[in-house]
Each structure stands twice: as C-alpha cells, then as structure tokens.
Amino acid sequence: MTKLQITVDIVLFTILERQLHVLLIRRLAEPFRGSYALPGGFVLENESVDEAAHRELREETGVEKVFLEQLYTFGEPNRDPRGRVITVAYYALVANSHILRSGTDAADAAWFALNKLPPVAFDHQNIIEYAQQRLRNKLDYSNVGFELLPEKFTLTELQLVHEAILGANLDKRNFRRKILQQGIVEPSKEWQKTGRKPAQLYRFVD
Amino acid sequence: MTKLQITVDIVLFTILERQLHVLLIRRLAEPFRGSYALPGGFVLENESVDEAAHRELREETGVEKVFLEQLYTFGEPNRDPRGRVITVAYYALVANSHILRSGTDAADAAWFALNKLPPVAFDHQNIIEYAQQRLRNKLDYSNVGFELLPEKFTLTELQLVHEAILGANLDKRNFRRKILQQGIVEPSKEWQKTGRKPAQLYRFVD
DNA sequence: TCAAAAGTGTTGAAGATACACCCATGG
DNA sequence: CCATGGGTGTATCTTCAACACTTTTGA
C-alpha cells in the first residue's frame, strides 16, 4: 500500500500588460520534468493546510502576506503518477509591484498570460481554469480587485484590473460611478504624474 | 511520525416542518463517544474523494443519487485528537420523501433543526455553519432549491424551501413571478388535492 | 358558512446600461 | 499644436420591493 499524501498547489495571479497572468515553475524532477507546474508542495505534519499554502508560496516565489484563499480539493486517484496524492488548491493575488525572489526554488519561475499557457503538469490546467472562474465570480460581490493593485492607484488602473479579470471592456463612466458610490475607495492627496494628464490616486478603504 | 489521514464529512440537509434540518449520527467509538457527528469516514486508496463522499453517505444513511457538492477542506493540525486528520467537507440535499435506511451504521442517525443542534464532535459545528452559509449563497444564483423537493411540487412548497434556507419570509407574489419568469419550472398535468384548495403541481426543467 | 391556503397586478424606487465630449499635459 | 489618457451627466430600461383581495374547497 502506497502512502496517501497531501499537497497544496497555488494559482498565483497578477496583472501584467493589462492581462491576467499566472505564475508557473519549471519542474526539475520527474514526473513531468521540464514542464511547467503550479507552485506547491507537501503539507507537513505540524502545519495547517493554509499554513502549508503560505509556506510553499513563500519558499517557491518569495511572495508573502498576499491574499490567499482555498479553492477546491482535487482528489482523483490517478491525478499524480507517483501515487495517491490529493491536492488542496489555493489561489492568490499579488500586485505586480511585488518582485519574485530569485532563489534556488524559484529558479525557473515565470509569468504566463492565461491565453498563452504552456503545457502544464498533472491536472494543473483544470486547477487554473477553476481559479480563473472563481476569481471572475468573486469580483461581482467582493473587493478582491484591490489585491492586484498597489496601495495607491488610479481609477483607470482599477478598471483595467476588472477588465483583465472579466475579459471584457467596461464603460468608464459607469465603472467610476459604481466604484465611487460603493464608498470603497477614498482619494489620497497624491496625483499620478506619469501620464499625459495627472490622475487622482485613490486608496482602498475597508 | 503518525500517519496523515484524509476523511470526508457530509452535511446532509433536508426540510422538515418548514425548517432546515441536518443529519447527525451518534458516535459509537472514542473520541467523542456518545456525542453526535456528521456522517463521514476515511477516503480509501482507490476511490476519488467525491466517490468517498458518496460511499460514506450511502453506507451511513442509505441515501443515494442525491445532490452532493464539495464545500471546503478543513486542515488544522489538532482538529482531531486521534492524530493528523484532514477532512474534505461536502454538503448534500435530499427531499424529505427519502427515507433513512435503518442499518447498523445508521443505528443512531437523527435529523436536527439548525437552531436546535446538540453538541457535536470535532469541528463539525464549524462545518455545519459553513455549509449553511454556502447553501444560502447558492440559492441566489442557482436552482439548488429543487433538490430539496420531490419531482412534483407546488409553488408554495418551493417558497417554503427558500424561506427555510434563507430564514426569512418572502412575498408570495414576487416569489411566484420570479420563479415563473425564470422558466425553470413547468406545470405538470396534476394538481395537489390534499389542501383546502387544489394547487398546481410543477416540475423542474433544466 | 367559515377557515385555510391558492392564486393574481400595479406602482414606485433603485440599479444597470448606453452614449460623447471637453480638459490638462508632454512631446 | 496635437496625441494621449483623465474626467464628467443624462435618459432609458430593467429589476426589485411593497402591498390586498378574491377563489376554491373541506370540515
């Protein structure tokens, strides 16, 4: 009897060039050596599953203190050729200002746009699609969009985040009205001066 | 090193006396011997986690072919005093016309209204609350309510299901209009004759 | 004839959608 | 001076919420 094992896998999203991207890591070991896979690893004896997800994300990508939420548990008997491995999938969001640590674990990590994914190991393609769907749904009834932005942001940047997640264009005036009358942002005293015309920087309020 | 184990636990809902009820089973073994717990058990080597949930539900309650959906995975290290046990929680819905099998496994199974739960073992109280919340949310954007009714039902019965899940009263005219214009029910040719005035029996259409 | 549950429309408020132009700045 | 992206209002439609009486039947 082979031992049953539990892993966590994390779908880490960010926005790059107005598109939703996912972090993948090239596998150095068999099986699926050389192909890309989600960051993740085994759950240790004395940590919760949530802690394992945070730890693996930190070890493999250097990313800490991010939004991280459990997604679904994938438990088909043959999803991993090494034996019986059940994985608890998570998804996480980082602003693109976060920088990936270049360490041994993260040696070959890279961001991929969702419509340009390479072939991925195991059932990770499924997991990624499931995460994307969850993120879209969640955008409707929560403030999850802010997790993909730095502390201060313009309303146009926020709109681009929503458009990237939904994969659709939104009307600028309707979007701004909706966000402002929800009262979930407040103007900071700063203006973004990098564009043609200065733009008001906002901050998320809880 | 103690072996890591995976269980499934199932929150089985039904409607009794206009109230949402949960099925609990009295434990015959330590720990928590004599207290109530959710039906569930260990995931076997060659079955998927979903299959394990279906199997445990069948074995412990006799219930088959019901709506069953994964809820959340609870993985705190000390949630089970026997050792490291991670549980994948599910919730399931049955019409109250389904009858519990009286077998050895289900010897002491009983339905409890959600506001009259006895003390329950492990972290099962949490799991039940989580399931109730999920069910409420799901009612808004899905047809999950029909799973708690027999094939043919009156609109008033459907409304009572919604009210039981939401814990609130609904306006009859608004409710009926909403359901009918969604086009998710069709009138059958039968009428329910048990009440004072005959009521149209409807059927769910997909 | 009375009690109980079935069935049926309208109105007002709020929220969502569609739509186009002027402004400030850097190059 | 022009190209770029920032910023702003209104009209319409759809959706949701509030609200009360008549009908059929069994007891």
XYZ file of C-alpha atoms (C1' of nucleotides) in Angstrom:
466
model
C 0.000 0.000 0.000
C 1.428 3.302 -1.075
C 1.146 6.125 1.364
C -1.500 8.717 0.820
C -0.094 12.221 0.553
C -1.482 15.700 0.635
C -0.139 18.633 -1.307
C -1.118 22.233 -1.792
C -0.955 23.969 -5.159
C -1.294 27.703 -5.589
C -2.568 29.615 -8.586
C -0.817 32.959 -8.165
C -2.321 35.704 -10.292
C -1.050 39.111 -11.213
C -1.779 41.673 -13.894
C 0.907 42.372 -16.470
C 0.402 44.414 -19.614
C -3.312 44.672 -18.915
C -3.672 40.908 -18.844
C -4.170 38.364 -16.128
C -1.062 36.217 -15.690
C -0.325 33.070 -13.703
C 2.961 32.071 -12.149
C 4.364 28.713 -13.218
C 7.545 26.928 -12.231
C 9.540 24.609 -14.401
C 9.840 21.202 -12.829
C 13.349 19.941 -12.123
C 12.314 16.408 -11.168
C 10.240 13.614 -12.610
C 7.410 13.229 -13.321
C 6.769 15.960 -15.893
C 10.410 17.043 -15.654
C 10.949 20.156 -17.712
C 7.315 21.124 -17.993
C 5.648 23.875 -16.066
C 3.579 23.395 -12.946
C 1.901 25.409 -10.235
C 3.958 26.293 -7.177
C 3.132 23.940 -4.329
C 4.310 21.012 -2.292
C 3.586 18.614 0.512
C 1.685 19.526 3.652
C 3.903 18.960 6.686
C 2.960 17.219 9.875
C 2.504 20.159 12.175
C 1.149 22.876 9.984
C -2.385 23.579 8.849
C -3.195 23.286 5.182
C -3.482 27.059 4.974
C -0.056 27.447 6.526
C 1.360 24.979 4.037
C -0.005 27.083 1.190
C 1.552 30.239 2.609
C 4.854 28.476 3.210
C 5.098 26.975 -0.249
C 4.263 30.265 -1.849
C 6.957 31.969 0.184
C 9.549 29.282 -0.487
C 8.907 28.973 -4.182
C 8.181 32.542 -5.141
C 9.281 34.774 -2.273
C 5.789 36.200 -2.083
C 4.476 36.901 1.408
C 1.437 38.466 3.006
C -0.779 38.207 -0.010
C -4.440 37.475 -0.462
C -4.702 33.682 -0.407
C -7.885 31.654 -0.429
C -8.723 27.992 -0.650
C -10.181 26.986 -3.977
C -11.043 23.303 -4.200
C -9.627 19.904 -3.363
C -8.749 17.667 -6.277
C -8.787 14.022 -5.335
C -8.929 11.757 -8.356
C -6.907 8.607 -7.656
C -4.696 8.867 -10.736
C -4.083 12.570 -10.943
C -0.425 12.076 -9.934
C 1.632 9.227 -11.445
C 3.739 8.951 -8.282
C 0.852 7.502 -6.299
C -2.108 8.653 -4.341
C -1.758 12.404 -3.964
C -4.689 14.611 -3.060
C -4.120 18.315 -3.567
C -5.805 21.251 -1.902
C -5.716 24.063 -4.438
C -5.479 27.742 -3.488
C -5.439 30.936 -5.440
C -3.535 34.072 -4.532
C -3.291 37.623 -5.814
C -0.322 39.992 -5.907
C 0.167 43.470 -7.235
C 2.726 43.415 -9.987
C 4.949 45.661 -7.920
C 5.832 42.563 -5.916
C 9.074 41.081 -7.106
C 9.750 37.389 -7.351
C 12.640 36.235 -5.256
C 15.326 34.629 -7.318
C 16.282 31.636 -5.249
C 17.023 28.039 -5.903
C 13.416 27.034 -5.529
C 12.207 29.728 -7.834
C 14.979 29.224 -10.342
C 12.696 28.899 -13.288
C 9.545 30.718 -12.325
C 7.772 32.803 -14.939
C 4.517 34.624 -15.533
C 2.234 33.447 -18.326
C -0.804 35.146 -19.773
C -3.852 32.942 -19.374
C -4.413 32.622 -23.091
C -0.771 31.708 -23.680
C -0.187 28.976 -21.153
C 2.414 26.339 -21.962
C 1.508 22.681 -21.427
C 1.303 22.173 -17.676
C 1.890 19.139 -15.492
C -0.681 16.952 -13.734
C -4.227 18.334 -13.728
C -2.950 21.862 -13.239
C -4.691 23.136 -16.341
C -8.016 22.296 -14.676
C -6.975 23.966 -11.478
C -6.004 27.156 -13.283
C -9.322 27.303 -15.124
C -11.191 26.684 -11.908
C -9.294 29.516 -10.231
C -9.994 31.914 -13.062
C -13.679 31.156 -12.847
C -13.703 31.701 -9.097
C -11.904 34.998 -9.458
C -14.435 36.233 -12.008
C -17.348 35.298 -9.820
C -15.776 36.831 -6.779
C -15.255 40.158 -8.486
C -19.014 40.691 -8.527
C -19.625 40.521 -4.834
C -16.345 41.390 -3.165
C -13.454 43.814 -3.196
C -10.970 41.290 -4.420
C -9.800 43.538 -7.266
C -7.758 45.745 -4.963
C -5.456 42.859 -4.107
C -3.973 43.139 -7.577
C -3.023 46.796 -7.142
C -0.514 48.712 -5.043
C -1.761 50.745 -2.100
C -2.460 53.781 -4.246
C -3.941 53.503 -7.693
C -5.945 55.459 -10.216
C -9.499 54.545 -11.124
C -8.341 53.700 -14.618
C -5.872 51.195 -13.202
C -8.658 49.625 -11.163
C -10.823 49.443 -14.243
C -8.034 47.721 -16.165
C -7.820 45.106 -13.405
C -11.535 44.423 -13.667
C -11.345 44.245 -17.442
C -8.414 41.842 -17.306
C -10.259 39.516 -14.942
C -13.552 39.651 -16.780
C -12.006 39.606 -20.217
C -14.337 42.365 -21.358
C -14.338 46.124 -21.744
C -16.265 48.257 -19.288
C -17.802 51.690 -19.701
C -15.601 54.243 -17.987
C -18.355 56.459 -16.601
C -20.484 53.596 -15.323
C -17.492 51.894 -13.752
C -16.341 55.020 -11.951
C -19.803 55.829 -10.686
C -20.287 52.328 -9.345
C -16.946 52.235 -7.533
C -17.329 55.716 -6.090
C -20.852 55.246 -4.800
C -19.864 51.966 -3.174
C -17.639 54.096 -0.954
C -14.843 51.542 -1.020
C -12.172 53.950 -2.226
C -11.093 57.341 -0.983
C -8.924 59.869 -2.794
C -5.412 60.222 -1.417
C -3.703 63.575 -1.595
C -1.431 62.388 -4.331
C -1.694 62.532 -8.067
C -0.101 60.279 -10.588
C 2.033 62.437 -12.829
C 3.419 59.851 -15.194
C 0.674 60.051 -17.795
C -0.314 62.821 -20.104
C -2.673 64.383 -17.634
C -2.291 63.932 -13.853
C -4.665 61.366 -12.366
C -6.096 61.205 -8.867
C -4.632 58.396 -6.784
C -7.121 56.531 -4.625
C -6.753 54.209 -1.686
C -8.896 51.235 -0.706
C -10.992 51.657 2.459
C -12.499 48.716 4.302
C 5.500 10.120 12.913
C 1.789 9.480 12.879
C 0.267 8.790 9.544
C -1.649 11.534 7.858
C -5.209 10.603 7.022
C -7.970 12.008 4.899
C -11.629 11.832 5.695
C -14.801 13.121 4.135
C -17.652 14.576 6.172
C -21.061 15.294 4.751
C -23.592 17.870 5.869
C -26.849 16.331 4.693
C -29.731 18.778 4.636
C -33.433 18.250 4.350
C -36.547 20.246 5.113
C -38.802 19.036 7.914
C -41.678 21.017 9.383
C -40.727 24.040 7.299
C -37.248 24.093 8.780
C -33.834 23.179 7.510
C -32.529 20.069 9.277
C -29.141 18.340 9.334
C -28.492 14.648 9.748
C -26.224 13.659 12.638
C -25.037 10.261 13.805
C -24.277 9.288 17.348
C -20.699 8.125 17.677
C -20.187 4.602 18.995
C -16.414 4.885 19.398
C -13.930 7.206 21.054
C -13.172 10.037 20.749
C -16.416 11.899 21.389
C -18.170 8.619 22.075
C -21.866 9.223 22.567
C -21.952 12.660 21.012
C -23.287 13.465 17.588
C -21.175 13.917 14.486
C -21.548 14.344 10.753
C -21.694 11.214 8.636
C -18.317 10.543 7.044
C -15.219 8.422 7.116
C -11.844 7.690 5.604
C -11.037 8.058 1.945
C -9.950 4.697 0.540
C -6.969 4.040 -1.647
C -8.622 3.584 -4.982
C -11.543 5.927 -4.901
C -11.732 9.623 -5.612
C -12.629 11.972 -2.787
C -16.028 12.549 -4.400
C -16.620 8.806 -4.533
C -15.687 8.505 -0.880
C -18.309 11.106 -0.009
C -20.984 9.270 -1.973
C -19.983 5.945 -0.459
C -19.986 7.178 3.124
C -23.326 8.816 2.648
C -24.754 5.605 1.249
C -23.236 3.430 3.946
C -24.186 5.602 6.867
C -27.560 6.902 5.782
C -28.751 4.773 2.866
C -29.099 7.893 0.770
C -28.105 7.581 -2.866
C -28.161 9.691 -6.012
C -28.506 12.996 -4.271
C -27.114 16.427 -4.936
C -23.633 16.410 -3.386
C -21.051 19.157 -3.669
C -17.651 19.786 -2.177
C -17.649 22.507 0.426
C -14.227 23.155 1.937
C -11.227 21.314 3.270
C -10.523 21.676 6.974
C -6.919 21.095 7.791
C -5.984 22.406 11.224
C -3.395 20.095 12.795
C -5.326 19.489 16.007
C -8.867 19.229 14.780
C -8.937 15.511 15.536
C -7.472 14.156 18.807
C -6.552 10.862 17.152
C -3.824 12.494 15.084
C -3.377 14.337 11.865
C -6.678 14.081 10.026
C -7.591 16.428 7.211
C -11.227 16.375 6.187
C -12.814 17.320 2.911
C -16.307 18.534 3.773
C -19.287 18.127 1.461
C -22.890 19.130 1.656
C -25.817 17.204 0.228
C -29.537 17.774 -0.214
C -32.420 15.304 -0.089
C -36.145 15.687 -0.374
C -37.754 14.601 2.853
C -39.520 11.840 0.966
C -36.226 9.956 1.077
C -36.174 7.502 3.921
C -33.119 6.774 6.008
C -32.057 3.179 5.909
C -32.048 1.554 9.278
C -28.815 -0.392 9.267
C -26.045 -0.992 11.697
C -24.090 2.002 10.532
C -27.063 4.300 10.760
C -28.262 2.915 14.048
C -28.465 6.240 15.726
C -28.955 8.749 12.963
C -31.366 11.632 13.507
C -32.423 14.905 11.960
C -31.857 18.124 13.905
C -33.163 21.584 13.182
C -30.282 24.001 12.717
C -31.259 26.111 15.682
C -31.564 23.050 17.913
C -28.313 21.247 17.299
C -26.904 19.136 20.098
C -23.212 19.475 20.941
C -21.294 17.971 18.033
C -17.901 16.296 17.812
C -14.657 17.685 16.390
C -15.034 20.945 14.448
C -18.300 19.796 12.963
C -20.184 22.812 14.278
C -17.988 24.990 12.057
C -18.544 22.759 9.092
C -22.309 22.882 9.514
C -22.303 26.676 9.707
C -20.092 26.897 6.665
C -22.456 24.615 4.764
C -25.496 26.645 5.744
C -23.830 29.801 4.513
C -22.903 28.186 1.216
C -26.431 26.943 0.718
C -27.858 30.414 1.290
C -25.479 31.993 -1.168
C -26.082 29.330 -3.737
C -29.829 29.830 -3.631
C -29.382 33.249 -5.244
C -27.666 32.157 -8.394
C -28.626 28.530 -8.915
C -31.508 26.093 -8.920
C -30.341 24.262 -5.846
C -33.720 24.611 -4.115
C -35.330 21.899 -6.220
C -33.014 19.289 -4.757
C -34.956 19.510 -1.515
C -38.289 18.710 -3.155
C -39.819 15.658 -4.801
C -40.223 15.577 -8.577
C -43.549 17.359 -8.459
C -44.242 20.197 -6.091
C -46.403 23.271 -5.663
C -45.030 26.778 -5.816
C -45.904 27.243 -2.179
C -43.764 24.241 -1.280
C -40.897 25.704 -3.256
C -41.335 29.002 -1.466
C -41.236 27.247 1.904
C -37.927 25.660 0.920
C -36.480 29.042 0.059
C -37.782 30.524 3.287
C -36.323 27.700 5.341
C -32.895 28.149 3.771
C -32.900 31.914 3.990
C -34.520 32.047 7.410
C -36.827 34.819 6.225
C -40.318 35.238 4.830
C -40.787 36.016 1.173
C -43.579 37.825 -0.622
C -45.774 35.296 -2.375
C -46.495 37.314 -5.497
C -42.913 38.411 -6.012
C -41.616 34.911 -5.433
C -44.011 33.305 -7.889
C -43.366 35.898 -10.543
C -39.619 35.464 -10.243
C -39.710 31.674 -10.458
C -42.182 31.628 -13.346
C -40.376 34.160 -15.465
C -37.089 32.315 -14.967
C -38.731 29.496 -16.896
C -37.193 26.851 -14.663
C -40.464 25.159 -13.787
C -43.293 23.876 -15.933
C -46.778 22.920 -14.796
C -47.464 19.197 -14.761
C -50.966 17.951 -15.524
C -51.526 17.080 -11.911
C -52.995 19.008 -9.038
C -52.355 18.553 -5.392
C -55.662 17.796 -3.730
C -54.619 17.441 -0.122
C -55.064 21.062 0.874
C -58.172 23.155 1.109
C -57.968 24.349 -2.454
C -56.254 22.278 -5.196
C -52.802 23.538 -6.136
C -50.986 23.205 -9.443
C -48.085 20.761 -9.293
C -44.954 21.893 -11.121
C -41.866 20.088 -12.334
C -38.336 21.379 -12.588
C -36.976 21.885 -16.115
C -33.276 22.206 -16.850
C -70.605 29.433 6.497
C -66.192 29.581 7.897
C -61.229 28.565 7.939
C -57.279 27.772 5.162
C -54.334 28.057 1.515
C -54.221 29.249 -3.775
C -53.901 32.475 -6.908
C -53.415 37.072 -9.078
C -51.286 43.168 -10.830
C -49.738 47.570 -10.175
C -46.831 51.196 -8.706
C -42.598 53.374 -7.246
C -37.657 53.136 -6.302
C -33.251 51.713 -7.269
C -29.879 49.959 -10.108
C -27.874 48.939 -14.691
C -26.889 50.347 -19.372
C -25.987 53.160 -23.338
C -23.886 57.004 -25.026
C -19.979 61.733 -26.412
C -17.465 65.491 -25.387
C -14.005 68.700 -23.029
C -9.560 69.109 -20.384
C -4.728 69.021 -18.908
C -0.356 67.789 -20.059
C 4.116 66.181 -22.506
C 6.257 65.678 -26.655
C -0.478 72.018 -31.794
C -1.591 67.550 -31.401
C -1.851 62.983 -29.367
C -2.960 60.743 -25.115
C -5.499 59.465 -21.410
C -8.408 61.893 -17.449
C -12.567 63.273 -16.233
C -17.695 64.185 -16.348
C -24.161 63.715 -16.875
C -28.341 62.277 -18.666
C -32.037 59.411 -20.430
C -33.819 54.824 -20.679
C -34.662 50.335 -19.331
C -34.768 46.623 -16.235
C -35.154 44.755 -11.871
C -36.642 44.605 -7.151
C -39.866 45.741 -3.284
C -44.104 46.851 -1.274
C -48.725 45.989 -0.954
C -54.535 43.264 -0.520
C -58.173 40.977 -2.225
C -60.860 37.023 -4.488
C -61.360 31.975 -5.162
C -61.880 27.166 -4.128
C -62.532 23.616 -1.247
C -63.186 20.536 3.144
C -64.791 20.497 7.573
